[in-house]
Tab-separated table of C-alpha atoms and ligand atoms in Angstrom:
chain	number	residue	atom	x	y	z
A	1	MET	CA	8.574	14.668	9.435
A	2	SER	CA	9.641	13.651	12.753
A	3	HIS	CA	13.423	13.839	13.875
A	4	PHE	CA	13.148	10.063	13.046
A	5	VAL	CA	12.655	10.128	9.374
A	6	PHE	CA	14.061	12.880	8.809
A	7	ILE	CA	17.736	11.134	10.256
A	8	ILE	CA	17.149	7.929	8.029
A	9	SER	CA	15.862	10.875	5.235
A	10	LEU	CA	18.977	12.556	5.433
A	11	LEU	CA	20.514	8.624	5.451
A	12	THR	CA	19.140	7.733	2.451
A	13	VAL	CA	20.678	10.593	0.199
A	14	CYS	CA	23.716	9.069	0.387
A	15	ALA	CA	22.272	5.386	0.494
A	16	ILE	CA	23.301	2.328	-1.662
A	17	ILE	CA	20.313	0.682	-1.986
A	18	SER	CA	20.911	-3.704	-2.784
A	19	PHE	CA	18.627	-5.324	-4.807
A	20	SER	CA	17.326	-8.616	-3.946
A	21	SER	CA	19.041	-10.096	-6.572
A	22	GLY	CA	22.655	-8.949	-4.210
A	23	GLN	CA	23.781	-5.986	-6.689
A	24	GLN	CA	23.809	-3.024	-5.867
A	25	ARG	CA	23.147	0.336	-7.211
A	26	SER	CA	22.605	3.486	-6.307
A	27	VAL	CA	19.463	6.085	-6.128
A	28	ASN	CA	19.206	9.440	-7.279
A	29	ILE	CA	15.724	9.859	-8.946
A	30	THR	CA	13.738	13.052	-8.759
A	31	ASP	CA	11.126	14.522	-7.158
A	32	ASP	CA	9.758	15.447	-10.841
A	33	ALA	CA	10.377	12.351	-12.692
A	34	LEU	CA	7.870	10.713	-9.181
A	35	LEU	CA	5.576	13.225	-10.205
A	36	GLU	CA	5.500	12.068	-13.039
A	37	ILE	CA	5.524	8.388	-13.115
A	38	SER	CA	2.668	7.958	-10.055
A	39	SER	CA	0.171	10.117	-12.158
A	40	ARG	CA	1.105	8.033	-15.806
A	41	LEU	CA	0.402	5.563	-13.507
A	42	TYR	CA	-3.109	7.546	-12.953
A	43	ALA	CA	-3.929	7.651	-15.782
A	44	LEU	CA	-3.966	3.752	-16.656
A	45	ASP	CA	-5.732	2.753	-13.671
A	46	VAL	CA	-8.306	1.485	-15.782
A	47	ASN	CA	-8.709	-1.225	-12.761
A	48	GLY	CA	-9.691	1.567	-10.133
A	49	ALA	CA	-13.082	1.873	-9.220
A	50	TYR	CA	-12.866	6.138	-8.726
A	51	ASP	CA	-15.976	7.003	-9.961
A	52	GLN	CA	-18.346	3.058	-8.615
A	53	LEU	CA	-17.997	4.196	-4.784
A	54	GLU	CA	-19.624	6.703	-2.427
A	55	LEU	CA	-18.318	7.805	0.878
A	56	ASN	CA	-20.995	8.681	3.432
A	57	LEU	CA	-18.531	10.678	5.414
A	58	GLN	CA	-20.700	12.073	7.815
A	59	SER	CA	-19.109	13.898	10.911
A	60	ARG	CA	-15.464	15.152	10.795
A	61	THR	CA	-13.155	14.003	13.849
A	62	SER	CA	-10.293	14.168	15.699
A	63	SER	CA	-7.472	12.137	15.516
A	64	GLY	CA	-7.749	10.407	19.210
A	65	ASN	CA	-11.918	10.862	19.437
A	66	ARG	CA	-12.448	7.279	20.283
A	67	VAL	CA	-16.367	9.055	20.126
A	68	ASP	CA	-18.163	7.554	17.126
A	69	LYS	CA	-19.416	9.934	15.186
A	70	ALA	CA	-20.116	8.567	12.019
A	71	PRO	CA	-23.393	5.676	13.114
A	72	LEU	CA	-23.035	4.934	8.886
A	73	PRO	CA	-20.623	3.072	7.053
A	74	LEU	CA	-18.229	5.197	5.144
A	75	PHE	CA	-18.625	3.023	2.138
A	76	ARG	CA	-22.335	4.053	0.895
A	77	ASN	CA	-23.612	1.499	-1.136
A	78	GLY	CA	-21.543	-1.369	0.837
A	79	ILE	CA	-19.229	-4.219	-1.351
A	80	PRO	CA	-18.544	-3.630	-4.922
A	81	LYS	CA	-19.458	-7.155	-6.638
A	82	ASN	CA	-18.845	-5.169	-9.611
A	83	VAL	CA	-15.476	-4.333	-8.997
A	84	PHE	CA	-14.513	-6.911	-6.865
A	85	SER	CA	-15.124	-9.164	-9.400
A	86	ARG	CA	-12.507	-7.989	-12.558
A	87	PRO	CA	-9.541	-10.234	-12.285
A	88	THR	CA	-6.235	-8.465	-9.769
A	89	TYR	CA	-9.551	-7.408	-6.649
A	90	GLU	CA	-10.654	-11.154	-6.938
A	91	LYS	CA	-7.358	-12.437	-7.192
A	92	MET	CA	-5.933	-9.870	-3.873
A	93	LEU	CA	-9.710	-10.735	-1.990
A	94	SER	CA	-8.096	-15.004	-1.849
A	95	LEU	CA	-5.198	-13.766	0.126
A	96	PHE	CA	-7.586	-12.105	2.667
A	97	ASP	CA	-7.114	-15.416	4.735
A	98	ASN	CA	-4.441	-16.676	4.524
A	99	TYR	CA	-2.952	-14.521	7.560
A	100	LEU	CA	-3.003	-14.823	11.168
A	101	ALA	CA	-3.205	-11.015	12.005
A	102	SER	CA	-0.649	-11.218	15.653
A	103	VAL	CA	2.623	-10.432	14.589
A	104	ASN	CA	3.756	-12.962	17.095
A	105	GLU	CA	2.699	-16.144	15.729
A	106	THR	CA	4.892	-17.306	13.115
A	107	GLU	CA	3.345	-17.802	10.070
A	108	GLN	CA	2.618	-21.210	7.488
A	109	VAL	CA	3.231	-20.604	4.369
A	110	THR	CA	1.103	-23.569	2.772
A	111	PRO	CA	1.667	-24.343	-0.641
A	112	GLN	CA	-2.067	-23.766	-1.679
A	113	GLU	CA	-1.351	-19.959	0.208
A	114	LYS	CA	1.533	-19.572	-2.644
A	115	ALA	CA	0.073	-20.052	-6.047
A	116	GLU	CA	-2.323	-17.253	-4.885
A	117	GLU	CA	0.039	-15.966	-4.238
A	118	ALA	CA	1.175	-16.472	-7.495
A	119	ALA	CA	-2.386	-16.618	-9.383
A	120	PHE	CA	-2.584	-12.285	-7.372
A	121	PHE	CA	0.755	-11.312	-8.799
A	122	ASP	CA	0.213	-13.129	-12.139
A	123	ALA	CA	-3.280	-10.806	-12.682
A	124	VAL	CA	-1.037	-7.788	-11.287
A	125	PHE	CA	1.928	-8.575	-14.120
A	126	ALA	CA	-0.893	-8.775	-16.475
A	127	THR	CA	-1.887	-4.895	-16.365
A	128	GLU	CA	-0.660	-1.742	-18.096
A	129	VAL	CA	0.408	-0.288	-15.075
A	130	ILE	CA	2.799	-2.540	-13.637
A	131	LYS	CA	3.905	-2.880	-17.383
A	132	ALA	CA	4.546	0.997	-17.208
A	133	THR	CA	6.209	0.234	-13.592
A	134	HIS	CA	8.707	-2.338	-14.825
A	135	LYS	CA	9.873	0.573	-17.962
A	136	PHE	CA	10.197	2.449	-15.032
A	137	LEU	CA	12.458	1.036	-12.943
A	138	VAL	CA	14.568	-0.718	-15.385
A	139	ALA	CA	15.344	2.660	-17.434
A	140	GLN	CA	15.831	3.428	-13.515
A	141	ARG	CA	18.509	1.032	-12.848
A	142	LEU	CA	16.265	-0.617	-10.370
A	143	ALA	CA	14.976	-4.028	-11.740
A	144	GLU	CA	16.067	-5.848	-14.410
A	145	SER	CA	14.549	-6.152	-17.595
A	146	ASN	CA	13.659	-10.022	-17.391
A	147	VAL	CA	10.217	-9.811	-16.217
A	148	GLU	CA	10.424	-13.073	-14.704
A	149	ARG	CA	13.014	-11.725	-12.373
A	150	PHE	CA	10.878	-8.432	-11.706
A	151	LYS	CA	8.201	-10.420	-10.138
A	152	GLU	CA	10.886	-12.206	-8.094
A	153	GLN	CA	12.160	-8.938	-6.759
A	154	LEU	CA	8.141	-7.975	-5.722
A	155	ARG	CA	7.557	-11.254	-4.766
A	156	ASN	CA	10.488	-10.453	-2.181
A	157	ILE	CA	9.544	-7.404	-1.321
A	158	TRP	CA	6.058	-8.028	-0.544
A	159	PHE	CA	5.767	-12.224	0.601
A	160	GLY	CA	8.665	-12.318	2.075
A	161	LEU	CA	8.273	-12.797	5.792
A	162	TYR	CA	10.335	-10.999	8.593
A	163	GLN	CA	9.760	-11.173	12.057
A	164	ARG	CA	7.998	-8.202	14.060
A	165	ALA	CA	8.391	-9.893	17.356
A	166	PRO	CA	11.385	-11.615	17.950
A	167	GLY	CA	11.968	-15.062	16.891
A	168	LYS	CA	8.725	-15.200	14.710
A	169	GLN	CA	8.127	-14.830	10.995
A	170	GLY	CA	5.093	-13.526	11.219
A	171	SER	CA	4.431	-10.766	8.696
A	172	SER	CA	5.012	-9.424	5.704
A	173	GLY	CA	4.754	-6.638	3.405
A	174	PHE	CA	1.956	-7.387	1.765
A	175	GLU	CA	-0.674	-8.936	5.028
A	176	HIS	CA	0.933	-5.673	6.690
A	177	VAL	CA	-0.388	-3.056	4.084
A	178	PHE	CA	-3.425	-4.512	2.747
A	179	LEU	CA	-4.402	-6.481	5.092
A	180	GLY	CA	-3.226	-5.149	8.538
A	181	GLU	CA	-1.923	-6.696	11.688
A	182	PHE	CA	-1.721	-6.197	15.527
A	183	LYS	CA	1.211	-5.650	17.368
A	184	ASN	CA	-0.061	-3.371	20.507
A	185	GLY	CA	-3.153	-2.404	18.893
A	186	ILE	CA	-3.839	-2.302	15.108
A	187	SER	CA	-0.786	-1.556	12.449
A	188	GLY	CA	-1.460	-0.516	8.654
A	189	LEU	CA	-4.130	-1.941	6.617
A	190	HIS	CA	-3.962	0.462	4.097
A	191	SER	CA	-6.431	-1.010	1.362
A	192	TRP	CA	-9.754	-0.244	0.568
A	193	VAL	CA	-10.975	-2.941	-0.500
A	194	ARG	CA	-9.985	-4.611	3.038
A	195	PHE	CA	-11.774	-1.428	4.574
A	196	VAL	CA	-15.014	-2.698	3.030
A	197	THR	CA	-14.547	-6.344	3.103
A	198	GLU	CA	-14.557	-5.688	6.927
A	199	GLU	CA	-16.834	-3.212	6.976
A	200	ALA	CA	-19.900	-5.324	5.456
A	201	LYS	CA	-18.628	-8.242	7.944
A	202	GLY	CA	-19.350	-5.055	10.639
A	203	ASP	CA	-15.307	-5.550	11.540
A	204	ILE	CA	-14.488	-2.262	10.365
A	205	ASN	CA	-16.552	0.893	12.480
A	206	TYR	CA	-15.899	4.013	11.055
A	207	LEU	CA	-16.395	6.808	13.494
A	208	GLY	CA	-15.472	9.930	11.064
A	209	TYR	CA	-12.556	11.732	8.875
A	210	THR	CA	-10.429	14.221	10.016
A	211	ARG	CA	-9.105	14.832	6.644
A	212	THR	CA	-10.001	14.211	2.931
A	213	MET	CA	-8.093	15.248	-0.347
A	214	SER	CA	-9.477	15.176	-4.026
A	215	ILE	CA	-6.512	13.041	-6.869
A	216	GLY	CA	-8.608	14.102	-9.577
A	217	LYS	CA	-10.915	10.370	-9.992
A	218	GLY	CA	-13.724	9.727	-7.705
A	219	ALA	CA	-14.530	12.095	-5.217
A	220	VAL	CA	-12.425	11.664	-2.853
A	221	GLY	CA	-8.857	10.136	-3.378
A	222	LEU	CA	-7.399	9.913	0.124
A	223	ILE	CA	-8.765	9.359	3.213
A	224	GLU	CA	-7.182	10.491	7.000
A	225	MET	CA	-9.470	8.410	10.320
A	226	PRO	CA	-9.702	7.354	13.976
A	227	MET	CA	-11.310	3.659	13.060
A	228	LYS	CA	-11.434	0.382	15.484
A	229	PHE	CA	-10.949	-2.987	14.067
A	230	LEU	CA	-12.420	-5.911	16.144
A	231	GLY	CA	-12.782	-3.583	18.459
A	232	VAL	CA	-9.591	-2.494	18.763
A	233	TYR	CA	-8.352	1.629	17.529
A	234	LYS	CA	-6.352	2.818	15.798
A	235	PRO	CA	-6.045	7.035	16.060
A	236	HIS	CA	-4.752	7.786	12.647
A	237	SER	CA	-5.057	5.011	9.102
A	238	THR	CA	-4.503	6.694	6.006
A	239	LEU	CA	-6.689	4.913	2.431
A	240	MET	CA	-6.369	5.805	-1.153
A	241	ILE	CA	-10.245	5.491	-1.978
A	242	GLY	CA	-10.734	3.187	-5.307
A	243	SER	CA	-6.561	2.636	-6.704
A	244	SER	CA	-7.027	-0.758	-7.792
A	245	PRO	CA	-4.790	-3.786	-6.287
A	246	GLU	CA	-2.055	-2.834	-9.379
A	247	LEU	CA	-1.897	0.384	-8.316
A	248	GLU	CA	-0.743	0.325	-5.594
A	249	ILE	CA	1.841	-2.414	-5.541
A	250	ALA	CA	2.990	0.013	-8.457
A	251	LEU	CA	2.858	3.514	-6.167
A	252	TYR	CA	4.335	1.548	-2.925
A	253	SER	CA	6.936	-0.393	-4.848
A	254	ILE	CA	8.823	2.596	-6.455
A	255	CYS	CA	8.088	4.516	-3.436
A	256	PHE	CA	9.917	1.706	-1.515
A	257	LEU	CA	12.329	0.749	-3.901
A	258	THR	CA	13.282	4.743	-4.938
A	259	ARG	CA	12.587	7.105	-1.127
A	260	PRO	CA	12.832	4.214	1.369
A	261	ASP	CA	12.476	4.773	5.184
A	262	SER	CA	11.253	8.776	3.796
A	263	LEU	CA	8.540	10.886	1.865
A	264	CYS	CA	8.051	9.975	-2.004
A	265	PRO	CA	5.518	13.193	-3.773
A	266	ILE	CA	3.316	11.331	-5.990
A	267	LYS	CA	0.346	13.224	-8.463
A	268	GLY	CA	-3.150	11.971	-9.317
A	269	ASN	CA	-4.882	13.422	-12.185
A	270	ALA	CA	-2.347	15.425	-13.849
A	271	THR	CA	-4.975	17.265	-15.997
A	272	SER	CA	-7.653	18.020	-13.434
A	273	GLY	CA	-6.229	21.813	-13.388
A	274	ILE	CA	-6.902	21.419	-9.645
A	275	SER	CA	-3.192	19.709	-7.172
A	276	THR	CA	-3.538	16.856	-6.147
A	277	ARG	CA	0.045	16.477	-5.042
A	278	TYR	CA	0.622	14.300	-2.034
A	279	GLN	CA	3.042	12.121	-0.293
A	280	ILE	CA	3.596	8.365	0.390
A	281	GLN	CA	5.779	6.891	3.382
A	282	THR	CA	7.339	3.910	2.875
A	283	PHE	CA	9.295	1.892	6.508
A	284	VAL	CA	11.763	-1.194	5.021
A	285	SER	CA	12.367	-4.319	7.454
A	286	LYS	CA	15.663	-5.154	7.157
A	287	PHE	CA	15.934	-9.439	8.035
A	288	GLN	CA	17.702	-12.136	7.430
A	289	GLY	CA	20.363	-8.679	4.878
A	290	ARG	CA	17.352	-8.626	3.531
A	291	ARG	CA	15.255	-5.731	2.740
A	292	TYR	CA	11.517	-6.059	3.174
A	293	LEU	CA	8.099	-3.665	2.593
A	294	GLY	CA	7.448	-2.699	6.290
A	295	SER	CA	4.727	-0.868	5.356
A	296	ALA	CA	2.932	2.548	2.658
A	297	PHE	CA	0.857	4.857	3.628
A	298	PRO	CA	-0.027	7.993	2.095
A	299	THR	CA	-0.222	11.077	3.619
A	300	PHE	CA	-1.553	14.632	2.530
B	401	NAG	C1	21.581	13.098	-9.559
B	401	NAG	O1	20.733	13.421	-10.558
B	401	NAG	C2	20.532	15.163	-10.484
B	401	NAG	C3	19.661	15.785	-11.602
B	401	NAG	O2	19.468	14.818	-12.632
B	401	NAG	C4	22.335	15.342	-10.667
B	401	NAG	O3	22.448	17.385	-11.027
B	401	NAG	C5	22.974	14.795	-9.848
B	401	NAG	O4	24.069	15.166	-10.748
B	401	NAG	C6	22.757	12.982	-9.888
B	401	NAG	N1	24.216	13.054	-9.292
B	401	NAG	C7	24.634	11.987	-8.552
B	401	NAG	C8	25.943	11.208	-7.894
B	401	NAG	O5	24.574	11.141	-9.252
B	402	NAG	C1	2.315	-9.567	21.499
B	402	NAG	O1	3.527	-10.481	21.978
B	402	NAG	C2	4.023	-9.168	23.372
B	402	NAG	C3	5.121	-9.681	23.729
B	402	NAG	O2	4.347	-10.074	24.968
B	402	NAG	C4	3.074	-8.594	23.576
B	402	NAG	O3	3.312	-6.843	24.512
B	402	NAG	C5	1.889	-8.234	22.400
B	402	NAG	O4	0.884	-7.879	23.671
B	402	NAG	C6	1.480	-9.685	21.922
B	402	NAG	N1	0.645	-8.948	20.704
B	402	NAG	C7	-0.685	-9.204	20.200
B	402	NAG	C8	-1.045	-8.916	18.836
B	402	NAG	O5	-0.170	-10.429	20.421
B	403	NAG	C1	-8.774	13.774	-15.008
B	403	NAG	O1	-9.952	15.657	-14.866
B	403	NAG	C2	-9.968	15.568	-15.763
B	403	NAG	C3	-11.109	17.080	-15.111
B	403	NAG	O2	-11.972	17.065	-14.104
B	403	NAG	C4	-11.045	14.743	-16.151
B	403	NAG	O3	-11.652	15.726	-17.645
B	403	NAG	C5	-10.804	13.652	-17.279
B	403	NAG	O4	-11.831	12.349	-16.585
B	403	NAG	C6	-9.698	13.052	-15.246
B	403	NAG	N1	-8.992	11.622	-16.622
B	403	NAG	C7	-9.242	10.531	-15.394
B	403	NAG	C8	-8.092	9.638	-16.097
B	403	NAG	O5	-10.419	9.877	-14.585
């Protein structure tokens, strides 16, 4: 843990977080409760593609190594069409052309794009994963029981625009976490769906892995690696493999609300008989008095 993360974690222990509605709630959720809900969400993740994906890991490399140790793609079979036709994937993929990749450009959200965001959230909210997430957050007094208000809360966290460059509302949590952005290099881009899509187009170059981990679902649950996106090198990148869009939205939202700016304990398949525990790091971006998702990614 860096000093920065450590200090921030200490601060958040006594922190009060504010709802998008302006209400204030204190946070006190045990690690055990987070391990329990995360493994329950994994068990409910019927849209996950854990067994449909085959990774071609090739060679191990190191963070900072720019040499391509993996001439072939990471995803051996390219885009999994049968998975991408499922509603939450299909709706999420329709959002991928809605953003300007540079943080220096203000995003203009058209009515069409707003409708696409709403359709994505409608699909996500139809899943058992989000229903269980809602129940958990209501019990923890971090969400309202009214579904529409909960949806609005998550919509603000994920799609609310904020600034990473002065005067430019060029970022959202969704864009950062799922698509990735250009600032000084690439930041974000933690979605395997995005990775395989861009890799299939030839825009992402997989260079080899530094670490992998099993979460008891599919062969590989997490991967850590350097990579290149549109020729720009990122020394350290982590992805969950096979998780559905709704599972990623659920886990990252829970961690944003319960362990903001710190590490959040997560458990994969609880009945797998192996250690499937990992962590999610979130960062909060504050803009005009509101809290948005600055970043969220898995870490070993
Ligand atoms: C937080 O939760 C723990 C364990 O449930 C409890 O012992 C402690 O008193 C709680 N603290 C606050 C401030 O509510
Ligand atoms: C954004 O602007 C800053 C400051 O002018 C510059 O350093 C950076 O390279 C720009 N980034 C992109 C992706 O345009
Ligand atoms: C969890 O792991 C067990 C043991 O490997 C396996 O039988 C089961 O199918 C896994 N569950 C899920 C939901 O993948």
